């Protein structure tokens, strides 16, 4: 791939990746930093193959988008590193060696690169009450809010509870989304044409004023919430119409309420189903953190499985519970990307709101394999959460 013919824009970066938007196209490029340890190209290829053949088909029952491994010449990397320097935050530039292998992925914030696009990112987290927390009637996310507050990572407890979002009950879903807007932390963001326009701690955050600029919902947050709920409850493939419902007058309930009335074909149901794969007992093996990725891919190849089909998914769900628990861990930490544009694009389903019709797209990001130690870490954090919660409950008495 050559940057002489593909103009780019720096979007953001994390510990491992630098993300560039490739202008006038529908994709982004994830450059890989390799300062601490050399990553082999084969590991990157496996990770991409895992996203393409396991995660995307399991979530969507189709292969709506695929990632690709691309090579960039050394000369291009040298130029790119030089040109990127001025865009990168100072605290990140200590890692500056970029691999010649990169990942080309669809730009999930856009439906149509030739029009104005909006995108809502929701990191929903664990949407059911884990067995280990049932005695406290507090879900993992809500318990973690108390710990974050104790450790001063947040200023106030969020009213958001993932169990409300995954309940399928429109009032509770509305309350969940409204709580995310009020206290987004890292669970809620809004993008316009790939740029973040609403998130935690953003200067001049005013959701109503921002919403007015969309010129779709007026300044009615209620209509916007109905819109997001309708898409989450859809199968992500059909044309839908948003029906308006009343504003909610709810307050956070003391305990998290488990159970849902989601339709089995809805997008949310599929996510929740995959999250629940960790409910079976598994034997942890952390001898090789990413060994499971190769094992799963090999097994899929040997058995000639296509995980986009319901029949083959059923077979997959009978495999080693450890594999399933790791898939579940990825889904519990992924982000839902709902993008939409007023420019009707026939490749995508439509959503009607009042007199307006838009094309929309549901995507899911952060589907890369996680090291097997996440399962062990989760158990440790759970212990910490329960200890902390018990202390708080005692003080409150
Ligand atoms: Zn909760």
CSV table of C-alpha atoms and ligand atoms in Angstrom, one decimal:
chain,number,residue,atom,x,y,z
A,1,UNK,CA,0.0,0.0,0.0
A,2,UNK,CA,1.3,3.4,-0.9
A,3,UNK,CA,0.7,6.8,0.9
A,4,UNK,CA,1.6,8.8,-2.3
A,5,UNK,CA,-1.8,7.9,-3.7
A,6,UNK,CA,-3.8,7.7,-0.4
A,7,UNK,CA,-3.9,11.0,1.6
A,8,UNK,CA,-4.5,10.3,5.3
A,9,UNK,CA,-5.5,12.0,8.5
A,10,UNK,CA,-4.3,11.1,12.0
A,11,UNK,CA,-7.2,10.0,14.2
A,12,UNK,CA,-5.8,8.7,17.5
A,13,UNK,CA,-3.6,6.2,19.1
A,14,UNK,CA,-3.4,3.7,21.9
A,15,UNK,CA,-0.7,1.7,23.4
A,16,UNK,CA,-0.2,-0.5,20.4
A,17,UNK,CA,-1.9,1.2,17.4
A,18,UNK,CA,-1.9,4.5,15.6
A,19,UNK,CA,-5.1,4.9,13.6
A,20,UNK,CA,-5.1,6.9,10.4
A,21,UNK,CA,-8.2,7.7,8.4
A,22,UNK,CA,-7.6,7.1,4.7
A,23,UNK,CA,-9.3,10.1,3.1
A,24,UNK,CA,-12.0,9.7,0.5
A,25,UNK,CA,-12.3,6.0,1.4
A,26,UNK,CA,-14.3,3.8,3.7
A,27,UNK,CA,-11.4,2.5,5.7
A,28,UNK,CA,-8.8,3.2,8.4
A,29,UNK,CA,-5.3,2.0,8.7
A,30,UNK,CA,-4.0,0.7,12.0
A,31,UNK,CA,-0.3,1.1,12.2
A,32,UNK,CA,1.4,-1.1,14.8
A,33,UNK,CA,4.0,0.2,17.2
A,34,UNK,CA,6.7,-2.3,18.1
A,35,UNK,CA,9.1,-0.6,20.5
A,36,UNK,CA,8.9,-3.0,23.4
A,37,UNK,CA,8.9,-6.3,21.7
A,38,UNK,CA,9.1,-7.4,18.1
A,39,UNK,CA,5.7,-8.6,16.8
A,40,UNK,CA,5.8,-11.3,14.2
A,41,UNK,CA,3.8,-10.7,11.0
A,42,UNK,CA,2.2,-14.2,11.5
A,43,UNK,CA,0.8,-13.1,14.9
A,44,UNK,CA,-0.9,-10.1,13.2
A,45,UNK,CA,-2.2,-12.2,10.4
A,46,UNK,CA,-3.7,-14.7,13.0
A,47,UNK,CA,-5.3,-11.9,14.9
A,48,UNK,CA,-6.9,-10.5,11.7
A,49,UNK,CA,-8.0,-13.9,10.7
A,50,UNK,CA,-9.6,-14.4,14.1
A,51,UNK,CA,-11.6,-11.2,13.8
A,52,UNK,CA,-12.7,-12.1,10.3
A,53,UNK,CA,-13.5,-15.8,10.7
A,54,UNK,CA,-14.6,-16.0,14.4
A,55,UNK,CA,-15.8,-12.7,15.9
A,56,UNK,CA,-17.6,-11.0,13.0
A,57,UNK,CA,-19.5,-14.1,11.8
A,58,UNK,CA,-20.5,-14.9,15.4
A,59,UNK,CA,-21.9,-11.4,16.1
A,60,UNK,CA,-23.6,-10.7,12.8
A,61,UNK,CA,-24.2,-14.2,11.3
A,62,UNK,CA,-22.5,-12.8,8.1
A,63,UNK,CA,-19.2,-11.4,7.0
A,64,UNK,CA,-20.4,-7.8,6.6
A,65,UNK,CA,-16.8,-6.5,6.8
A,66,UNK,CA,-13.4,-7.9,6.9
A,67,UNK,CA,-10.0,-6.7,8.0
A,68,UNK,CA,-6.9,-7.1,5.9
A,69,UNK,CA,-3.1,-7.2,6.5
A,70,UNK,CA,-1.2,-4.8,4.3
A,71,UNK,CA,2.5,-4.2,3.8
A,72,UNK,CA,4.1,-0.7,3.6
A,73,UNK,CA,7.6,-0.1,2.2
A,74,UNK,CA,10.3,0.9,4.6
A,75,UNK,CA,10.8,4.2,2.8
A,76,UNK,CA,7.1,5.0,3.3
A,77,UNK,CA,7.3,4.2,7.0
A,78,UNK,CA,10.3,6.5,7.4
A,79,UNK,CA,8.4,9.4,5.7
A,80,UNK,CA,5.2,8.6,7.6
A,81,UNK,CA,7.0,8.5,11.0
A,82,UNK,CA,8.4,12.0,10.2
A,83,UNK,CA,5.1,13.4,9.1
A,84,UNK,CA,3.1,11.9,11.9
A,85,UNK,CA,5.3,13.4,14.6
A,86,UNK,CA,3.5,16.8,14.7
A,87,UNK,CA,0.0,15.1,15.2
A,88,UNK,CA,0.9,12.7,17.9
A,89,UNK,CA,0.4,13.5,21.6
A,90,UNK,CA,3.8,14.1,23.4
A,91,UNK,CA,3.1,11.3,26.0
A,92,UNK,CA,2.9,8.8,23.2
A,93,UNK,CA,5.9,9.7,21.1
A,94,UNK,CA,8.4,7.6,23.2
A,95,UNK,CA,7.2,4.7,21.1
A,96,UNK,CA,8.1,5.6,17.6
A,97,UNK,CA,9.1,2.5,15.7
A,98,UNK,CA,6.3,1.5,13.3
A,99,UNK,CA,6.0,-1.9,11.7
A,100,UNK,CA,5.9,-2.3,7.9
A,101,UNK,CA,2.9,-4.6,8.5
A,102,UNK,CA,-0.4,-2.7,9.2
A,103,UNK,CA,-4.1,-3.5,9.4
A,104,UNK,CA,-6.6,-2.1,6.9
A,105,UNK,CA,-10.0,-2.1,8.5
A,106,UNK,CA,-13.4,-0.6,7.6
A,107,UNK,CA,-14.1,2.9,9.0
A,108,UNK,CA,-17.0,2.1,11.3
A,109,UNK,CA,-17.7,5.8,11.9
A,110,UNK,CA,-18.8,6.3,8.3
A,111,UNK,CA,-21.5,4.9,6.1
A,112,UNK,CA,-20.7,7.1,3.0
A,113,UNK,CA,-17.3,8.9,2.7
A,114,UNK,CA,-18.9,11.5,0.4
A,115,UNK,CA,-21.5,12.8,2.8
A,116,UNK,CA,-21.8,14.0,6.4
A,117,UNK,CA,-21.8,11.0,8.7
A,118,UNK,CA,-22.5,10.6,12.4
A,119,UNK,CA,-21.6,7.8,14.7
A,120,UNK,CA,-22.5,6.8,18.2
A,121,UNK,CA,-20.1,4.6,20.0
A,122,UNK,CA,-21.3,2.6,23.0
A,123,UNK,CA,-19.1,0.4,25.1
A,124,UNK,CA,-22.0,-1.6,26.8
A,125,UNK,CA,-19.9,-3.9,29.1
A,126,UNK,CA,-21.3,-7.0,30.8
A,127,UNK,CA,-25.1,-7.1,30.3
A,128,UNK,CA,-26.1,-9.8,32.8
A,129,UNK,CA,-25.7,-10.6,36.5
A,130,UNK,CA,-22.7,-13.0,36.8
A,131,UNK,CA,-23.3,-16.0,39.0
A,132,UNK,CA,-20.6,-14.9,41.4
A,133,UNK,CA,-22.3,-11.5,42.0
A,134,UNK,CA,-25.9,-12.8,42.3
A,135,UNK,CA,-25.8,-12.7,46.1
A,136,UNK,CA,-25.2,-8.9,46.0
A,137,UNK,CA,-27.7,-8.1,43.2
A,138,UNK,CA,-25.1,-5.8,41.8
A,139,UNK,CA,-23.6,-6.3,38.3
A,140,UNK,CA,-19.9,-6.2,37.5
A,141,UNK,CA,-20.1,-2.7,35.9
A,142,UNK,CA,-22.1,-1.2,38.8
A,143,UNK,CA,-19.8,-2.8,41.4
A,144,UNK,CA,-16.8,-1.5,39.6
A,145,UNK,CA,-18.2,2.1,39.7
A,146,UNK,CA,-17.8,1.9,43.5
A,147,UNK,CA,-14.2,0.7,43.2
A,148,UNK,CA,-13.4,3.5,40.7
A,149,UNK,CA,-14.9,6.0,43.1
A,150,UNK,CA,-13.0,4.7,46.1
A,151,UNK,CA,-9.8,4.8,44.0
A,152,UNK,CA,-10.8,8.3,42.8
A,153,UNK,CA,-10.7,7.4,39.1
A,154,UNK,CA,-14.2,8.9,38.7
A,155,UNK,CA,-15.9,11.8,40.3
A,156,UNK,CA,-19.4,10.3,40.6
A,157,UNK,CA,-21.1,6.9,40.3
A,158,UNK,CA,-22.8,6.6,36.9
A,159,UNK,CA,-26.6,5.8,36.8
A,160,UNK,CA,-25.8,3.5,33.8
A,161,UNK,CA,-26.4,-0.2,34.3
A,162,UNK,CA,-25.6,-2.5,31.4
A,163,UNK,CA,-28.5,-4.8,32.5
A,164,UNK,CA,-30.9,-1.9,31.7
A,165,UNK,CA,-29.4,-1.5,28.2
A,166,UNK,CA,-29.7,-5.3,27.6
A,167,UNK,CA,-33.2,-5.6,29.1
A,168,UNK,CA,-35.1,-5.0,25.9
A,169,UNK,CA,-37.4,-2.8,28.0
A,170,UNK,CA,-37.6,0.5,26.2
A,171,UNK,CA,-37.9,2.6,29.4
A,172,UNK,CA,-35.0,1.0,31.0
A,173,UNK,CA,-32.9,1.2,27.8
A,174,UNK,CA,-33.8,4.9,27.6
A,175,UNK,CA,-32.7,5.4,31.1
A,176,UNK,CA,-29.4,3.6,30.4
A,177,UNK,CA,-28.6,5.7,27.4
A,178,UNK,CA,-29.6,8.9,29.1
A,179,UNK,CA,-27.2,8.0,31.9
A,180,UNK,CA,-24.4,7.4,29.5
A,181,UNK,CA,-24.9,10.8,28.0
A,182,UNK,CA,-24.9,12.4,31.4
A,183,UNK,CA,-21.8,10.6,32.6
A,184,UNK,CA,-20.1,9.1,29.5
A,185,UNK,CA,-16.7,8.0,31.1
A,186,UNK,CA,-15.2,5.8,28.4
A,187,UNK,CA,-18.6,4.2,27.5
A,188,UNK,CA,-20.1,6.7,25.2
A,189,UNK,CA,-18.8,8.9,22.3
A,190,UNK,CA,-20.3,10.7,19.3
A,191,UNK,CA,-18.4,11.3,16.0
A,192,UNK,CA,-19.0,13.5,13.1
A,193,UNK,CA,-17.1,12.5,9.9
A,194,UNK,CA,-14.7,10.5,12.0
A,195,UNK,CA,-14.0,13.3,14.5
A,196,UNK,CA,-15.1,13.0,18.2
A,197,UNK,CA,-17.7,15.7,19.0
A,198,UNK,CA,-19.0,14.4,22.3
A,199,UNK,CA,-17.2,12.4,25.0
A,200,UNK,CA,-16.1,12.5,28.7
A,201,UNK,CA,-14.3,15.7,29.6
A,202,UNK,CA,-14.6,17.3,26.2
A,203,UNK,CA,-14.5,21.1,26.3
A,204,UNK,CA,-17.9,22.7,25.7
A,205,UNK,CA,-19.8,19.4,26.0
A,206,UNK,CA,-23.5,20.3,25.5
A,207,UNK,CA,-25.4,17.4,24.2
A,208,UNK,CA,-28.6,19.3,23.2
A,209,UNK,CA,-26.7,21.9,21.2
A,210,UNK,CA,-24.7,19.2,19.5
A,211,UNK,CA,-27.8,17.3,18.7
A,212,UNK,CA,-29.4,20.4,17.1
A,213,UNK,CA,-26.5,20.5,14.6
A,214,UNK,CA,-27.4,17.0,13.4
A,215,UNK,CA,-30.6,18.6,11.9
A,216,UNK,CA,-32.4,15.3,12.4
A,217,UNK,CA,-33.8,15.2,15.9
A,218,UNK,CA,-34.3,18.9,16.6
A,219,UNK,CA,-33.0,19.3,20.1
A,220,UNK,CA,-35.1,16.4,21.3
A,221,UNK,CA,-32.9,14.0,23.2
A,222,UNK,CA,-35.9,11.8,23.7
A,223,UNK,CA,-36.3,11.2,19.9
A,224,UNK,CA,-32.5,10.6,19.6
A,225,UNK,CA,-32.8,7.9,22.4
A,226,UNK,CA,-35.8,6.3,20.6
A,227,UNK,CA,-33.6,6.2,17.4
A,228,UNK,CA,-30.7,4.5,19.1
A,229,UNK,CA,-33.0,2.0,20.9
A,230,UNK,CA,-34.7,1.1,17.6
A,231,UNK,CA,-31.4,0.3,15.9
A,232,UNK,CA,-30.1,-1.7,18.9
A,233,UNK,CA,-33.3,-3.8,18.9
A,234,UNK,CA,-33.2,-4.4,15.1
A,235,UNK,CA,-31.3,-7.2,13.4
A,236,UNK,CA,-29.0,-4.6,11.8
A,237,UNK,CA,-30.1,-5.6,8.3
A,238,UNK,CA,-33.7,-4.5,7.9
A,239,UNK,CA,-35.2,-1.1,7.2
A,240,UNK,CA,-36.8,0.3,10.3
A,241,UNK,CA,-39.0,3.1,11.5
A,242,UNK,CA,-38.5,4.9,14.7
A,243,UNK,CA,-41.7,5.2,16.8
A,244,UNK,CA,-41.6,7.9,19.5
A,245,UNK,CA,-42.2,7.0,23.0
A,246,UNK,CA,-42.7,9.1,26.2
A,247,UNK,CA,-39.9,10.6,28.1
A,248,UNK,CA,-38.9,8.5,31.1
A,249,UNK,CA,-39.2,9.4,34.7
A,250,UNK,CA,-37.0,6.8,36.3
A,251,UNK,CA,-34.3,6.9,38.9
A,252,UNK,CA,-31.5,4.4,39.5
A,253,UNK,CA,-32.8,1.3,41.2
A,254,UNK,CA,-30.8,0.1,44.3
A,255,UNK,CA,-30.2,-3.3,42.7
A,256,UNK,CA,-29.4,-4.4,39.2
A,257,UNK,CA,-32.3,-6.3,37.6
A,258,UNK,CA,-31.3,-9.3,35.5
A,259,UNK,CA,-33.4,-10.8,32.7
A,260,UNK,CA,-34.5,-9.5,29.3
A,261,UNK,CA,-37.2,-9.7,26.7
A,262,UNK,CA,-34.9,-9.3,23.7
A,263,UNK,CA,-36.0,-10.9,20.4
A,264,UNK,CA,-33.6,-13.6,19.4
A,265,UNK,CA,-32.8,-12.1,16.0
A,266,UNK,CA,-32.0,-8.7,17.5
A,267,UNK,CA,-28.4,-7.4,17.5
A,268,UNK,CA,-28.4,-6.9,21.3
A,269,UNK,CA,-29.5,-10.5,21.9
A,270,UNK,CA,-26.6,-11.8,19.9
A,271,UNK,CA,-24.1,-9.8,21.8
A,272,UNK,CA,-25.6,-10.9,25.1
A,273,UNK,CA,-25.7,-14.5,24.0
A,274,UNK,CA,-21.9,-14.3,23.2
A,275,UNK,CA,-21.2,-12.6,26.6
A,276,UNK,CA,-22.9,-15.4,28.4
A,277,UNK,CA,-20.5,-18.0,27.0
A,278,UNK,CA,-18.4,-17.6,30.0
A,279,UNK,CA,-21.1,-19.0,32.3
A,280,UNK,CA,-19.9,-22.6,31.9
A,281,UNK,CA,-17.0,-23.8,34.1
A,282,UNK,CA,-13.7,-23.8,32.3
A,283,UNK,CA,-10.2,-24.7,33.2
A,284,UNK,CA,-7.8,-21.8,32.9
A,285,UNK,CA,-4.6,-22.3,31.0
A,286,UNK,CA,-2.3,-19.3,30.8
A,287,UNK,CA,0.8,-21.1,29.7
A,288,UNK,CA,0.6,-19.5,26.3
A,289,UNK,CA,-1.4,-16.3,26.3
A,290,UNK,CA,-2.5,-16.4,22.6
A,291,UNK,CA,-2.2,-20.1,21.8
A,292,UNK,CA,-6.0,-20.4,21.8
A,293,UNK,CA,-6.2,-18.2,18.7
A,294,UNK,CA,-4.2,-20.6,16.5
A,295,UNK,CA,-6.1,-23.6,18.0
A,296,UNK,CA,-9.5,-22.1,17.2
A,297,UNK,CA,-8.5,-21.2,13.7
A,298,UNK,CA,-7.0,-24.6,13.1
A,299,UNK,CA,-10.1,-26.4,14.4
A,300,UNK,CA,-12.4,-24.2,12.2
A,301,UNK,CA,-10.2,-25.1,9.2
A,302,UNK,CA,-10.1,-28.9,10.0
A,303,UNK,CA,-13.9,-29.0,10.5
A,304,UNK,CA,-14.5,-26.7,7.6
A,305,UNK,CA,-16.8,-24.5,9.6
A,306,UNK,CA,-18.4,-21.2,8.5
A,307,UNK,CA,-19.4,-19.5,11.7
A,308,UNK,CA,-21.8,-17.2,9.9
A,309,UNK,CA,-24.3,-20.1,9.7
A,310,UNK,CA,-26.5,-21.0,12.7
A,311,UNK,CA,-25.8,-24.7,12.2
A,312,UNK,CA,-22.0,-24.3,12.5
A,313,UNK,CA,-22.3,-21.8,15.4
A,314,UNK,CA,-24.1,-24.5,17.3
A,315,UNK,CA,-21.1,-26.9,16.8
A,316,UNK,CA,-18.7,-24.1,17.9
A,317,UNK,CA,-20.7,-23.5,21.1
A,318,UNK,CA,-19.9,-27.1,22.2
A,319,UNK,CA,-16.2,-26.5,22.1
A,320,UNK,CA,-13.7,-26.1,25.0
A,321,UNK,CA,-15.4,-23.8,27.5
A,322,UNK,CA,-12.1,-22.0,27.9
A,323,UNK,CA,-12.3,-20.9,24.2
A,324,UNK,CA,-15.8,-19.7,24.8
A,325,UNK,CA,-14.9,-17.8,27.9
A,326,UNK,CA,-12.2,-16.0,26.0
A,327,UNK,CA,-14.7,-15.0,23.2
A,328,UNK,CA,-17.0,-13.8,25.9
A,329,UNK,CA,-14.2,-11.7,27.5
A,330,UNK,CA,-13.7,-10.0,24.1
A,331,UNK,CA,-17.4,-9.2,23.6
A,332,UNK,CA,-17.7,-7.8,27.2
A,333,UNK,CA,-15.1,-5.2,26.3
A,334,UNK,CA,-16.1,-4.4,22.7
A,335,UNK,CA,-17.7,-1.2,21.4
A,336,UNK,CA,-20.9,-0.9,19.3
A,337,UNK,CA,-20.6,1.6,16.5
A,338,UNK,CA,-23.9,2.9,15.0
A,339,UNK,CA,-23.2,5.2,12.0
A,340,UNK,CA,-25.7,7.0,9.9
A,341,UNK,CA,-26.0,9.5,7.1
A,342,UNK,CA,-28.8,11.4,5.3
A,343,UNK,CA,-27.2,10.4,2.0
A,344,UNK,CA,-29.1,7.3,1.1
A,345,UNK,CA,-26.8,4.4,0.2
A,346,UNK,CA,-28.6,1.3,-1.1
A,347,UNK,CA,-25.9,-1.0,0.3
A,348,UNK,CA,-27.1,-0.3,3.8
A,349,UNK,CA,-30.5,-0.6,5.5
A,350,UNK,CA,-32.6,2.5,6.1
A,351,UNK,CA,-34.0,4.1,9.3
A,352,UNK,CA,-36.9,6.6,9.1
A,353,UNK,CA,-37.4,9.2,11.8
A,354,UNK,CA,-40.5,11.4,11.2
A,355,UNK,CA,-40.2,12.7,7.6
A,356,UNK,CA,-36.5,11.9,7.3
A,357,UNK,CA,-34.8,8.7,6.1
A,358,UNK,CA,-31.2,7.8,6.6
A,359,UNK,CA,-28.9,4.9,5.8
A,360,UNK,CA,-27.5,3.2,8.9
A,361,UNK,CA,-24.8,0.7,9.8
A,362,UNK,CA,-24.0,-1.3,12.9
A,363,UNK,CA,-20.5,-2.3,13.5
A,364,UNK,CA,-18.5,-3.7,16.4
A,365,UNK,CA,-14.9,-2.7,17.2
A,366,UNK,CA,-12.2,-3.9,19.6
A,367,UNK,CA,-12.6,-7.6,18.6
A,368,UNK,CA,-8.9,-8.5,18.7
A,369,UNK,CA,-7.9,-11.6,20.8
A,370,UNK,CA,-7.1,-10.9,24.4
A,371,UNK,CA,-4.4,-12.7,26.3
A,372,UNK,CA,-5.7,-15.7,28.3
A,373,UNK,CA,-4.7,-14.1,31.5
A,374,UNK,CA,-7.8,-11.8,31.3
A,375,UNK,CA,-9.9,-14.6,32.8
A,376,UNK,CA,-7.6,-14.9,35.8
A,377,UNK,CA,-7.5,-11.1,36.1
A,378,UNK,CA,-11.3,-10.9,36.1
A,379,UNK,CA,-11.5,-13.3,39.0
A,380,UNK,CA,-9.0,-11.2,41.0
A,381,UNK,CA,-10.9,-8.0,40.2
A,382,UNK,CA,-14.2,-9.6,41.3
A,383,UNK,CA,-12.7,-10.4,44.7
A,384,UNK,CA,-11.5,-6.8,45.0
A,385,UNK,CA,-14.9,-5.5,44.0
A,386,UNK,CA,-16.8,-7.6,46.5
A,387,UNK,CA,-14.4,-6.6,49.4
A,388,UNK,CA,-14.8,-2.9,48.5
A,389,UNK,CA,-18.5,-3.2,48.1
A,390,UNK,CA,-18.8,-4.9,51.5
A,391,UNK,CA,-16.8,-2.1,53.2
A,392,UNK,CA,-19.1,0.6,51.6
A,393,UNK,CA,-22.2,-1.3,52.5
A,394,UNK,CA,-21.0,-1.5,56.1
A,395,UNK,CA,-20.2,2.2,56.3
A,396,UNK,CA,-23.6,3.0,54.9
A,397,UNK,CA,-25.5,1.0,57.5
B,1,LIG,ZN1,-25.8,-2.9,37.2
